[in-house]
mmCIF file of C-alpha atoms in Angstrom:
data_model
loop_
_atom_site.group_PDB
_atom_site.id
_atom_site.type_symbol
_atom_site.label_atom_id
_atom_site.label_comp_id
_atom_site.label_asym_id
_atom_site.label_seq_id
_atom_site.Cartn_x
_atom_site.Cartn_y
_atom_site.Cartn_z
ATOM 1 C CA UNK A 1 107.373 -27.187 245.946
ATOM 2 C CA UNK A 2 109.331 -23.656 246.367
ATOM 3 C CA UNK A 3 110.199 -23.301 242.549
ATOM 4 C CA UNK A 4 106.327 -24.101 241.735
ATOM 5 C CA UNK A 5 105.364 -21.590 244.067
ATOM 6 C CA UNK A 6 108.012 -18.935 242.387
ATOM 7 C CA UNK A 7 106.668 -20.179 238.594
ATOM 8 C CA UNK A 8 103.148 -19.789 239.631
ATOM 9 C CA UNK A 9 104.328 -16.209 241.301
ATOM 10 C CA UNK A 10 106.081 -14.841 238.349
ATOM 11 C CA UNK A 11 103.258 -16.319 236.011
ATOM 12 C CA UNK A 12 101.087 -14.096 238.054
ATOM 13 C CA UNK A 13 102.676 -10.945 238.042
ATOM 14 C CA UNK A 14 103.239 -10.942 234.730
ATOM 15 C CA UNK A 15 99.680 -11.620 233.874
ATOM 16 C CA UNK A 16 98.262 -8.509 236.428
ATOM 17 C CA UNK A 17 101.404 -6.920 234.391
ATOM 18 C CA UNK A 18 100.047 -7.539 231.122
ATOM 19 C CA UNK A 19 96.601 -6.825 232.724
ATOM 20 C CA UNK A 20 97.215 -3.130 233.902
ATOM 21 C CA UNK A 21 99.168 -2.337 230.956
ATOM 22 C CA UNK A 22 96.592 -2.880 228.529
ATOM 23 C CA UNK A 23 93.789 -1.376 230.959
ATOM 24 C CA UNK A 24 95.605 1.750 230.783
ATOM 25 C CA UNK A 25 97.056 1.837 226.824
ATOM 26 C CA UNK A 26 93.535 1.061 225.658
ATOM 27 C CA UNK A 27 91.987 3.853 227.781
ATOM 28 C CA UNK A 28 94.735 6.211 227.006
ATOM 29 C CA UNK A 29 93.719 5.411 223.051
ATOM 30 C CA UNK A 30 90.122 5.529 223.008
ATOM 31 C CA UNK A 31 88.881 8.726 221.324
ATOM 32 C CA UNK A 32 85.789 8.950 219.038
ATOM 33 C CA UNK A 33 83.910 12.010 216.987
ATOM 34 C CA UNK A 34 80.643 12.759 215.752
ATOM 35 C CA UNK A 35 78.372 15.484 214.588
ATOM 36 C CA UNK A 36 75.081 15.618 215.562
ATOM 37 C CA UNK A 37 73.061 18.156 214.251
ATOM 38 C CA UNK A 38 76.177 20.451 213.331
ATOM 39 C CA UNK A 39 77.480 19.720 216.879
ATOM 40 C CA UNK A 40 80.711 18.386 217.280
ATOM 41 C CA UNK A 41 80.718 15.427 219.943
ATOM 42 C CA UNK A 42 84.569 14.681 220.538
ATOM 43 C CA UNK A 43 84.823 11.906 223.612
ATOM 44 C CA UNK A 44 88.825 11.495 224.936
ATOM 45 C CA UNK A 45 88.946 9.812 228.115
ATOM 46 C CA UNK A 46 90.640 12.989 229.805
ATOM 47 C CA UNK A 47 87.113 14.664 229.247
ATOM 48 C CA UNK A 48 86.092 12.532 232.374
ATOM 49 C CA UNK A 49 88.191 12.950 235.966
ATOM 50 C CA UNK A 50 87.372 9.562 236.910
ATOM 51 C CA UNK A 51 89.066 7.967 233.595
ATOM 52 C CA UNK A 52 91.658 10.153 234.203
ATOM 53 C CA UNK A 53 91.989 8.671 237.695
ATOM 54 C CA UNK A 54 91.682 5.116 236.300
ATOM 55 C CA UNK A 55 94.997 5.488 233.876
ATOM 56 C CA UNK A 56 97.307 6.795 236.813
ATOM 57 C CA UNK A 57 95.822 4.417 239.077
ATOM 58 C CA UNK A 58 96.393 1.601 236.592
ATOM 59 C CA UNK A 59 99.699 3.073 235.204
ATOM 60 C CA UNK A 60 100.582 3.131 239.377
ATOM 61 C CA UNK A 61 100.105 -0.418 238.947
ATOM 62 C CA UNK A 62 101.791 -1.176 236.256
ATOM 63 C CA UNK A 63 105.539 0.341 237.111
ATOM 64 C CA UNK A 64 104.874 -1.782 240.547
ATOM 65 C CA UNK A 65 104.256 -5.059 239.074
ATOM 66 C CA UNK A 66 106.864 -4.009 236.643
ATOM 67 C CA UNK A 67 109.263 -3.070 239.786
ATOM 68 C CA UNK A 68 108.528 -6.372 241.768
ATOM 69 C CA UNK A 69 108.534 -8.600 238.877
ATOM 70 C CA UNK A 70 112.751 -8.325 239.034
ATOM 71 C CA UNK A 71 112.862 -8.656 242.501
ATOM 72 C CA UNK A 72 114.758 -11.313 243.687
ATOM 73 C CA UNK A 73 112.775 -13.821 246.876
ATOM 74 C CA UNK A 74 114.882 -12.336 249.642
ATOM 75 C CA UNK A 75 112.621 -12.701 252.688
ATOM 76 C CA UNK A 76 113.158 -9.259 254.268
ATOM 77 C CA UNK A 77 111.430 -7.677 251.073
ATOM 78 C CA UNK A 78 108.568 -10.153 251.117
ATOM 79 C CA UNK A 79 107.017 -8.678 253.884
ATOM 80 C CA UNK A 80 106.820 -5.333 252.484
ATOM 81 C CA UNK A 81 105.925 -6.740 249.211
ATOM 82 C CA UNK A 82 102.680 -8.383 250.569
ATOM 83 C CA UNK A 83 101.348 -5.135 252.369
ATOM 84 C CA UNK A 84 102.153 -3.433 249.068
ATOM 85 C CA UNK A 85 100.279 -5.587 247.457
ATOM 86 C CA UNK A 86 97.613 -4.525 249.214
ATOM 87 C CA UNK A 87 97.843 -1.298 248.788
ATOM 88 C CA UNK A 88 97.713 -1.486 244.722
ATOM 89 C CA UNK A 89 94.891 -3.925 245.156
ATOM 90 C CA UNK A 90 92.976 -1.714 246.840
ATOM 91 C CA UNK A 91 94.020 1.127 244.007
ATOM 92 C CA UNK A 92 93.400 -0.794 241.842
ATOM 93 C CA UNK A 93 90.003 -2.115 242.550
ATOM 94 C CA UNK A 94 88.615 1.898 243.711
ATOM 95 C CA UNK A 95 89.441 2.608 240.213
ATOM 96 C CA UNK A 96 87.851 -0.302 238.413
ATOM 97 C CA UNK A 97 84.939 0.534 240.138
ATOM 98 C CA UNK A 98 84.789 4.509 240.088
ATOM 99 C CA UNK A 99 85.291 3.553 235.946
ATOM 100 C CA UNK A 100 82.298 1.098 236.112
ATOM 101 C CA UNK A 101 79.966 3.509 237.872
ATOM 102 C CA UNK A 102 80.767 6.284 235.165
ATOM 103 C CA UNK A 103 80.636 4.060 232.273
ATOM 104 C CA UNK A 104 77.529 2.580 233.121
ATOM 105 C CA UNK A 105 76.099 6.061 233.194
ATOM 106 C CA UNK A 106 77.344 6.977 229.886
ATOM 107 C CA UNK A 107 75.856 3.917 228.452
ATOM 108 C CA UNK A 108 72.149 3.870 230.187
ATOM 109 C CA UNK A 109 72.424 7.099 231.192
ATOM 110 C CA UNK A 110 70.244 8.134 234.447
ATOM 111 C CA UNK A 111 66.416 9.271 233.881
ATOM 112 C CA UNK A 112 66.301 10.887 237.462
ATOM 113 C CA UNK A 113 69.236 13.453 236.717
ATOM 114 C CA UNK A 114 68.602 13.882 233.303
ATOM 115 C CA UNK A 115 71.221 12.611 232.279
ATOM 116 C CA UNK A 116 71.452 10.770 228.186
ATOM 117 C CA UNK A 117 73.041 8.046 227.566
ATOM 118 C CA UNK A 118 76.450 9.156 225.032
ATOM 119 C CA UNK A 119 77.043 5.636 223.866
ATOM 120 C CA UNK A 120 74.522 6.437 220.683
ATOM 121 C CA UNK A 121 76.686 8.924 219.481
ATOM 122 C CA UNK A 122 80.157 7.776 220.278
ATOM 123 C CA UNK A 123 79.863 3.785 219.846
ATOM 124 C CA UNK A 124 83.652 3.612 219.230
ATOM 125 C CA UNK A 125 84.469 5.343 222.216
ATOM 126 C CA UNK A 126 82.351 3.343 224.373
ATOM 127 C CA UNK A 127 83.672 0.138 223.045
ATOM 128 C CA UNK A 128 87.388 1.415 222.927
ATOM 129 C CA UNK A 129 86.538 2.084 227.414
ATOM 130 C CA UNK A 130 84.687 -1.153 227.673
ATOM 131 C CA UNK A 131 87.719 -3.203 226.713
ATOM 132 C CA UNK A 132 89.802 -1.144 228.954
ATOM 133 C CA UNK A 133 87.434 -1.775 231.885
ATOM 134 C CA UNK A 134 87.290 -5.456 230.822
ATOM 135 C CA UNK A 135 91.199 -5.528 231.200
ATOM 136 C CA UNK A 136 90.879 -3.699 234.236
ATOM 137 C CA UNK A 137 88.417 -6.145 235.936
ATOM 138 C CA UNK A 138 90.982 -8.934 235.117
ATOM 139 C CA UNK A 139 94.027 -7.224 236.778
ATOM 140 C CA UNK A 140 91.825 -6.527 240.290
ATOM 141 C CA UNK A 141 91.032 -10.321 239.908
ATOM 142 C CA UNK A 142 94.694 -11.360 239.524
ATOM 143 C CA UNK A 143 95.416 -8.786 242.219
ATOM 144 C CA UNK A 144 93.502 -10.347 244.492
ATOM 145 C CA UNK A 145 94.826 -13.966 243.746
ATOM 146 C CA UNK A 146 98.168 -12.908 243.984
ATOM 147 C CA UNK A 147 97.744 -11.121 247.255
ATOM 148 C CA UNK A 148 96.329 -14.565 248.461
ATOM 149 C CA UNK A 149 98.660 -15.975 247.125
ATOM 150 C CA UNK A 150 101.761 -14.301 247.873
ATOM 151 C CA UNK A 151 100.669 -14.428 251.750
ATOM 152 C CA UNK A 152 100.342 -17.985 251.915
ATOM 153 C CA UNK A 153 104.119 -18.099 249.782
ATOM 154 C CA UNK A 154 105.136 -15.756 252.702
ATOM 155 C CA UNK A 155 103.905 -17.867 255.579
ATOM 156 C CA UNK A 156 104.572 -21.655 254.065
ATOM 157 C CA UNK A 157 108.115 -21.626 254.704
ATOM 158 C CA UNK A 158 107.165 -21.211 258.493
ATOM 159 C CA UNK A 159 104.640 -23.876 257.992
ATOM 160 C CA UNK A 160 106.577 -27.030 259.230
ATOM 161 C CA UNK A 161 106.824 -25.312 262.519
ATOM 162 C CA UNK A 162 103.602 -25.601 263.030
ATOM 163 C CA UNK A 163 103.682 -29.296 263.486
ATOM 164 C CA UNK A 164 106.396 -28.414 266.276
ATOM 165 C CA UNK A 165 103.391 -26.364 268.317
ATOM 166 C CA UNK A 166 100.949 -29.529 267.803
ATOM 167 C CA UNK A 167 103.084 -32.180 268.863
ATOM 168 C CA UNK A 168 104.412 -30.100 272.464
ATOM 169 C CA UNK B 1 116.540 -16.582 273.841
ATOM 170 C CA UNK B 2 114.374 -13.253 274.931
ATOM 171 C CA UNK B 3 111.279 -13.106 276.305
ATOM 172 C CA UNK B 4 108.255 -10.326 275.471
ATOM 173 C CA UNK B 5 106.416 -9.298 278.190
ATOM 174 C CA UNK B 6 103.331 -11.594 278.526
ATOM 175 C CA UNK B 7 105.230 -14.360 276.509
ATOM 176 C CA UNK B 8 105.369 -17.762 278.659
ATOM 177 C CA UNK B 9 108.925 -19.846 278.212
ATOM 178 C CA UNK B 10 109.515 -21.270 274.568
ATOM 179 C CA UNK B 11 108.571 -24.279 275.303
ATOM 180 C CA UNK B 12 104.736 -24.239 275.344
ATOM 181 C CA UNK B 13 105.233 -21.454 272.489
ATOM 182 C CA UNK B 14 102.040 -19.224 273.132
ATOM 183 C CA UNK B 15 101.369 -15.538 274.047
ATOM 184 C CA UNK B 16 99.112 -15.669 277.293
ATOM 185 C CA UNK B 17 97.893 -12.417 277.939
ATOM 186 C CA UNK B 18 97.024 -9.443 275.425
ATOM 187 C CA UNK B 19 99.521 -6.842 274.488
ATOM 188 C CA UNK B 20 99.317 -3.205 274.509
ATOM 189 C CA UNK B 21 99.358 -3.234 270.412
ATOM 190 C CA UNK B 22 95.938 -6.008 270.780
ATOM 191 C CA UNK B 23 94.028 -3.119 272.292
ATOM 192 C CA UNK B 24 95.492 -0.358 270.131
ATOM 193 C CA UNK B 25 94.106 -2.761 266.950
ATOM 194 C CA UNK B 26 90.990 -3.216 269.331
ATOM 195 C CA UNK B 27 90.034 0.308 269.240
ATOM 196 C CA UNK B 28 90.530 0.865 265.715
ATOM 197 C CA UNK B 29 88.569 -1.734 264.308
ATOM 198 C CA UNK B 30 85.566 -0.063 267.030
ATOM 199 C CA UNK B 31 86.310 3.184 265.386
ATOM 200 C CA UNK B 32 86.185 1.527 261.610
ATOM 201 C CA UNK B 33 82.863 0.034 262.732
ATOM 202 C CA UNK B 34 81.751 2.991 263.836
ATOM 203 C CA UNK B 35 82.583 4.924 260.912
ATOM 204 C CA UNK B 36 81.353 2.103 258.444
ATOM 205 C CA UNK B 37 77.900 1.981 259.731
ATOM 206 C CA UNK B 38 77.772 5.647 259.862
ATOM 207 C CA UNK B 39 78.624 5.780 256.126
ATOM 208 C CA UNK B 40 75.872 3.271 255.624
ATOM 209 C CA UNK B 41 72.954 4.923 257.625
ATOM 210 C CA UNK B 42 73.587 8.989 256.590
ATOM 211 C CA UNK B 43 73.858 7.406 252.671
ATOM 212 C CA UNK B 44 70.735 5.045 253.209
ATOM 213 C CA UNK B 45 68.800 7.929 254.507
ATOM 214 C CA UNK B 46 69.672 10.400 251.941
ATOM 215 C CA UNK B 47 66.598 11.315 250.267
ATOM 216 C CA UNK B 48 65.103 15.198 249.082
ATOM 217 C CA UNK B 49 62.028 15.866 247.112
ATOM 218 C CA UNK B 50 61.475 19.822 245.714
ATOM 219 C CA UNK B 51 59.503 20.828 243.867
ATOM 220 C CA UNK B 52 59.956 23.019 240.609
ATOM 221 C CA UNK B 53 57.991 25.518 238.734
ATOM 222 C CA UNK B 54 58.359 24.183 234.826
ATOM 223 C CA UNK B 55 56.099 26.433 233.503
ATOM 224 C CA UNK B 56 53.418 29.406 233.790
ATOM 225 C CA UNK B 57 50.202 29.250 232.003
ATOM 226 C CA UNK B 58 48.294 31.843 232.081
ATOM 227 C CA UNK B 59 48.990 32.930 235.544
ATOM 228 C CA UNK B 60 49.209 29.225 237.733
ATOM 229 C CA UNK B 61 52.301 28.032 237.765
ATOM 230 C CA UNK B 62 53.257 24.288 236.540
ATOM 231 C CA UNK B 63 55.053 22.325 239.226
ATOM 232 C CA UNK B 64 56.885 19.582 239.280
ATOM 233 C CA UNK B 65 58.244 17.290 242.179
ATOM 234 C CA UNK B 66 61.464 15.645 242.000
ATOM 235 C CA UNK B 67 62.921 13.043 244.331
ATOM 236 C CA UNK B 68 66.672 12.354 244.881
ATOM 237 C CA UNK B 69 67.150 9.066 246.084
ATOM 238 C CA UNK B 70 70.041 7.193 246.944
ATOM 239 C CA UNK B 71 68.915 4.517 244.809
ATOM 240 C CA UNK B 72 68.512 6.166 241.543
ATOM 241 C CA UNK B 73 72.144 5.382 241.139
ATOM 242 C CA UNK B 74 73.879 2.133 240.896
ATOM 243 C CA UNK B 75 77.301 3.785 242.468
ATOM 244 C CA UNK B 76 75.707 4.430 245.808
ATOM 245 C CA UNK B 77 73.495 1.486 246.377
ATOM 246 C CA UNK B 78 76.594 -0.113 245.814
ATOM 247 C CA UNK B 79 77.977 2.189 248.203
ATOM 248 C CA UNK B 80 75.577 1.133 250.889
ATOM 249 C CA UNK B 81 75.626 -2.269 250.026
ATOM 250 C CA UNK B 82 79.823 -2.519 250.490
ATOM 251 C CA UNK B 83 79.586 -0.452 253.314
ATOM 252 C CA UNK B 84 77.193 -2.422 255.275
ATOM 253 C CA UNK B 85 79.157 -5.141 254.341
ATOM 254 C CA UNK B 86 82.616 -4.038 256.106
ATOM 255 C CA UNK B 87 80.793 -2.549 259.094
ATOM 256 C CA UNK B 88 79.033 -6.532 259.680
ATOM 257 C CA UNK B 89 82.773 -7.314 258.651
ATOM 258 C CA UNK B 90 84.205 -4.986 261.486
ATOM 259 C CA UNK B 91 81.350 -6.339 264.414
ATOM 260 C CA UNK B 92 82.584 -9.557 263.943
ATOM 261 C CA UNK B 93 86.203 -9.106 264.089
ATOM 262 C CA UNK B 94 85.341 -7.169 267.406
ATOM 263 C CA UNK B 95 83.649 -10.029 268.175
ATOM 264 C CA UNK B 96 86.253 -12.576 267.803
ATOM 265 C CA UNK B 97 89.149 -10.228 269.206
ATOM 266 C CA UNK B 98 87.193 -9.930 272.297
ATOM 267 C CA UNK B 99 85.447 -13.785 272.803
ATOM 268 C CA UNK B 100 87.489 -16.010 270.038
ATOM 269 C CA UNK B 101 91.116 -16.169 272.238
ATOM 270 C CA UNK B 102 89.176 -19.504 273.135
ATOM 271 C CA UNK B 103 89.457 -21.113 269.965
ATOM 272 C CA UNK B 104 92.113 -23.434 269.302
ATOM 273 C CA UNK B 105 93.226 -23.305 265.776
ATOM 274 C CA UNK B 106 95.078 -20.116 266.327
ATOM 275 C CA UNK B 107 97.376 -19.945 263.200
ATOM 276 C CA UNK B 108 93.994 -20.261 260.672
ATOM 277 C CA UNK B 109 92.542 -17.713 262.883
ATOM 278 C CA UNK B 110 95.113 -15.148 262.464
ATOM 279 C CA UNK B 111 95.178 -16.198 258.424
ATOM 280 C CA UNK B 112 91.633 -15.864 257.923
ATOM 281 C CA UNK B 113 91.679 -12.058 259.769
ATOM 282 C CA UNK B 114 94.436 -11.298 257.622
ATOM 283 C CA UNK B 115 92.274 -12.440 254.598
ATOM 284 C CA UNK B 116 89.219 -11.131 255.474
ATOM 285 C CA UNK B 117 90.539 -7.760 256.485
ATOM 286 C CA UNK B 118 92.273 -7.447 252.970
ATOM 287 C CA UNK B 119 88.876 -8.106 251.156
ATOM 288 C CA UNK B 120 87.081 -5.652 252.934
ATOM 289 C CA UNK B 121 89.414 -3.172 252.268
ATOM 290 C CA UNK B 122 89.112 -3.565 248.597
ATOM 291 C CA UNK B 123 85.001 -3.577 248.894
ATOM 292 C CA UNK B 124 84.889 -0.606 250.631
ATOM 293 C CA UNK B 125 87.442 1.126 248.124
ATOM 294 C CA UNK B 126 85.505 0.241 245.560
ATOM 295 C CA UNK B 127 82.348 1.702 247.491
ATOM 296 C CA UNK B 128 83.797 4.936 248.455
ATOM 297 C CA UNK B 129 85.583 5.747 244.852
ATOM 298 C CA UNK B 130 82.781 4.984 243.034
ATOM 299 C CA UNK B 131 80.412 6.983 244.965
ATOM 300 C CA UNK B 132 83.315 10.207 245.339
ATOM 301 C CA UNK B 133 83.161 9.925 241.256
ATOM 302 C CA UNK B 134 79.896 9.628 240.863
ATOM 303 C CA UNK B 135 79.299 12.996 243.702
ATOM 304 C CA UNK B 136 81.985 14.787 241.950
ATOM 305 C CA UNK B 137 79.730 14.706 238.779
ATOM 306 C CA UNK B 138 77.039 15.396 240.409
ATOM 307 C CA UNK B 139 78.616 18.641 241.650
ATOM 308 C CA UNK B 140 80.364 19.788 238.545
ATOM 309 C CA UNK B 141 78.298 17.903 235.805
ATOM 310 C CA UNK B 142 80.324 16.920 232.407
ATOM 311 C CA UNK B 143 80.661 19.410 229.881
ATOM 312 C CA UNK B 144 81.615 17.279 227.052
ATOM 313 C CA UNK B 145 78.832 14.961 227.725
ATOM 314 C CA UNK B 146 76.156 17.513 228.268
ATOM 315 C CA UNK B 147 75.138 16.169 231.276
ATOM 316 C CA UNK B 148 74.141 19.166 234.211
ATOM 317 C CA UNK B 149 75.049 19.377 237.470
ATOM 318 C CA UNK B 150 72.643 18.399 240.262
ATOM 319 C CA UNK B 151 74.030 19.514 243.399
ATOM 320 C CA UNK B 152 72.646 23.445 242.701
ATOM 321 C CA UNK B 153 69.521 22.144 243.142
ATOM 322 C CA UNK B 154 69.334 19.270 245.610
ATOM 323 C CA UNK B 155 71.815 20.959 248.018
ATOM 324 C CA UNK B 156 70.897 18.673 250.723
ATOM 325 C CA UNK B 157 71.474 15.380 249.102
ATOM 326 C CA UNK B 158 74.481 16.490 247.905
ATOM 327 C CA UNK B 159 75.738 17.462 251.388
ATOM 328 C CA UNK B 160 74.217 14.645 252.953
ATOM 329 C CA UNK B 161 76.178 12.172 250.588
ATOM 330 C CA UNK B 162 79.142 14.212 251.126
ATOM 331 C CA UNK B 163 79.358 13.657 254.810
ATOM 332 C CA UNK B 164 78.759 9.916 254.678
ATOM 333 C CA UNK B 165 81.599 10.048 251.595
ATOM 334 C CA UNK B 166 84.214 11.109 254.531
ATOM 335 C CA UNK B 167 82.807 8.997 257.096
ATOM 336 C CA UNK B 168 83.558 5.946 254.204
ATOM 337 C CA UNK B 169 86.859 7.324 253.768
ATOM 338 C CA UNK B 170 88.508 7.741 257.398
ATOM 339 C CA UNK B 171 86.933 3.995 257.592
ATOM 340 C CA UNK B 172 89.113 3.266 254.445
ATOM 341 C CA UNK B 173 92.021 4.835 256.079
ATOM 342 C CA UNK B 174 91.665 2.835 259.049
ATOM 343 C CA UNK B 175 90.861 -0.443 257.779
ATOM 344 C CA UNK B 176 93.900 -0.366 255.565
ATOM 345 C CA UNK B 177 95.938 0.232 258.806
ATOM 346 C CA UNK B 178 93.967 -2.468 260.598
ATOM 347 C CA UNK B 179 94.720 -4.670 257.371
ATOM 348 C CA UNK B 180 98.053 -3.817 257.483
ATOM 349 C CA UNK B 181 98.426 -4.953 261.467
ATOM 350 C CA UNK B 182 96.599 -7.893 261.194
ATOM 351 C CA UNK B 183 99.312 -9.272 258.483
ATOM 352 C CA UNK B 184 101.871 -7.852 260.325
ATOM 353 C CA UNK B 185 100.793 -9.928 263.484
ATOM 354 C CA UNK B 186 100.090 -13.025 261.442
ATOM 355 C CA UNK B 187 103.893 -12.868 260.089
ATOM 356 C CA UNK B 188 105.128 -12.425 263.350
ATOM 357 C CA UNK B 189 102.586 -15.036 264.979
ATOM 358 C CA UNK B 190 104.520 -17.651 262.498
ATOM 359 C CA UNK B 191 107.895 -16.055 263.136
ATOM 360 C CA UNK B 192 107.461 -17.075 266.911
ATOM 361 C CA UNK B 193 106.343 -20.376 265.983
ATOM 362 C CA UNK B 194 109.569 -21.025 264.083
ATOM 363 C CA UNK B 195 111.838 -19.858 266.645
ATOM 364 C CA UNK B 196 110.818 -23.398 268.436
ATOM 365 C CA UNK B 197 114.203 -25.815 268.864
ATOM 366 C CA UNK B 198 115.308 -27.137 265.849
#
């Protein structure tokens, strides 16, 4: 029961690993260029704050589930693992979703600010930030799994002693 | 074996009366409320309409009213939306602090606070960074993108959304703390349990 617990553990972290890593190598690489009318439109992801804020948030996450991935299942650590955990989650999921706000602007744009959509001009951009966002969606899921999951790994070992408190 | 204060012998293995650190977590979850909801009303209200002069022909002017809305953007209904979500969160963990010491199944009590106090604190993450993104381009517009900034000419919306961007923020701040006790007291609910005889 314990070593399924640590497989299915590991096998987590090193998806949200995986997860976070690409979120923030595929952002970090999307760039696109295009003239319009002799303008030149050049998208990077650092012209935006908030997907400059998404790639430390998820690069944050990624040297922690890097970290905690060779830790070994001492108990004393657990505990500060799990509140950890919920700290990243919650950086984690703050950036997914200051990203998604943003890029939903660029691609609809918004009529009452007057603001046009870019996603016309830049396609390869847009695509380039949708698959980071994608891969970003998937390491808040996983996040939130594993924090589930690694409170119930935390607790089960105190489980038995449970049946102790029904039977007195 | 030592005793807490409150703690009845081993034996029977259950705290009896409330700790100072119950009503400490008591009054922050009131103030989280507090500072939810407010979040969720000043944003839900936040509305100004102006009107502009577009153009001048011959010598009456053009005008042209414009309504900002908290609705015209996704980020801040969704805002709203997670905000009134943790503050209903927050009433009803008042709720059961104060009336649910009745209920039996203690140990899936303490688990499901734990749990539901570390969902909420991702929702209203989410809420508040989306919206502090989505203000901050409102106030500086994006150069690269052409897209103008807003906040020179609805001043009030702007402000308005500002304040209920703190007020969602000190909640975040305190319902990461109150997430943080409530696992904390769940660990150390269990720990007592184990201490039982062997």
């Amino acid at each position: 029961m314990a070593n399924t617990r640590k497989i299915i553990t590991i096998l987590l972290r090193l998806l949200a690993l995986g997860a976070t890593l690409s979120a923030t190598v595929v952002m970090v690489t999307s760039h696109d260029s295009a003239d319009v009318l002799n303008i030149k439109f050049s998208a990077k992801y650092s012209n935006s704050p908030t997907f400059k804020y998404y790639v430390i948030a998820e690069a944050i996450a990624t040297g922690y589930s890097l970290i905690v991935l060779f830790l070994s299942s001492k108990s004393l650590v657990w505990r500060l693992i799990v509140i950890l955990d919920v700290v990243i989650a919650m950086l984690i999921t703050s950036s997914i979703s200051a990203a998604l706000a943003i890029a939903q602007i660029g691609k609809k744009g918004n009529s009452h600010a007057g603001w046009l959509p870019i996603c016309g001009q830049v396609p390869k951009f847009c695509d380039h930030v949708t698959g980071a966002l994608i891969a970003g969606f998937v390491a808040a899921i996983v996040y939130l799994v594993l924090n589930l999951f690694s409170l119930h790994a935390v607790l089960s070992p105190l489980f038995p002693a449970k049946s102790y408190a029904d039977r007195s | 074996m030592a005793l807490q204060s409150g703690e009845k012998p081993m034996f029977t293995g259950y705290i009896s009366s409330k700790p100072n650190s119950s009503w400490t977590l008591l009054g922050l979850r009131l103030v989280a409320f507090l500072a939810t909801a407010a979040a969720t009303l000043v944003m839900l209200l936040n509305k100004q309409t102006k009107t502009f002069v577009v153009a001048t022909i011959g010598t009456t002017p053009v005008n042209v009213t414009l309504t900002a809305k908290f609705h015209h953007t996704p980020a801040f209904v969704f805002f709203v939306i997670a905000n009134g979500v943790a503050s209903i969160h927050n009433l009803v963990m008042i709720m059961v602090d104060l009336l649910g010491s009745k209920l039996d199944y203690k140990d899936l009590r303490f688990a499901m606070i734990a749990i539901l106090d570390m969902v909420n604190v991702a929702l209203v993450s989410g809420g508040a960074t989306a919206a502090a993104f989505m203000a901050e381009l409102g106030k500086n517009g994006n150069s690269h993108a052409r897209w103008d900034k807003i906040c020179d000419k609805f001043g009030k919306f702007c402000d308005q959304g500002g304040g209920a961007l703190i007020a969602s923020f000190i909640a975040l701040a305190l319902m990461l703390l109150i997430s943080v006790m409530s696992i904390i007291k769940l660990l150390n609910s269990h720990k007592s349990h184990s201490v039982l005889p062997n």
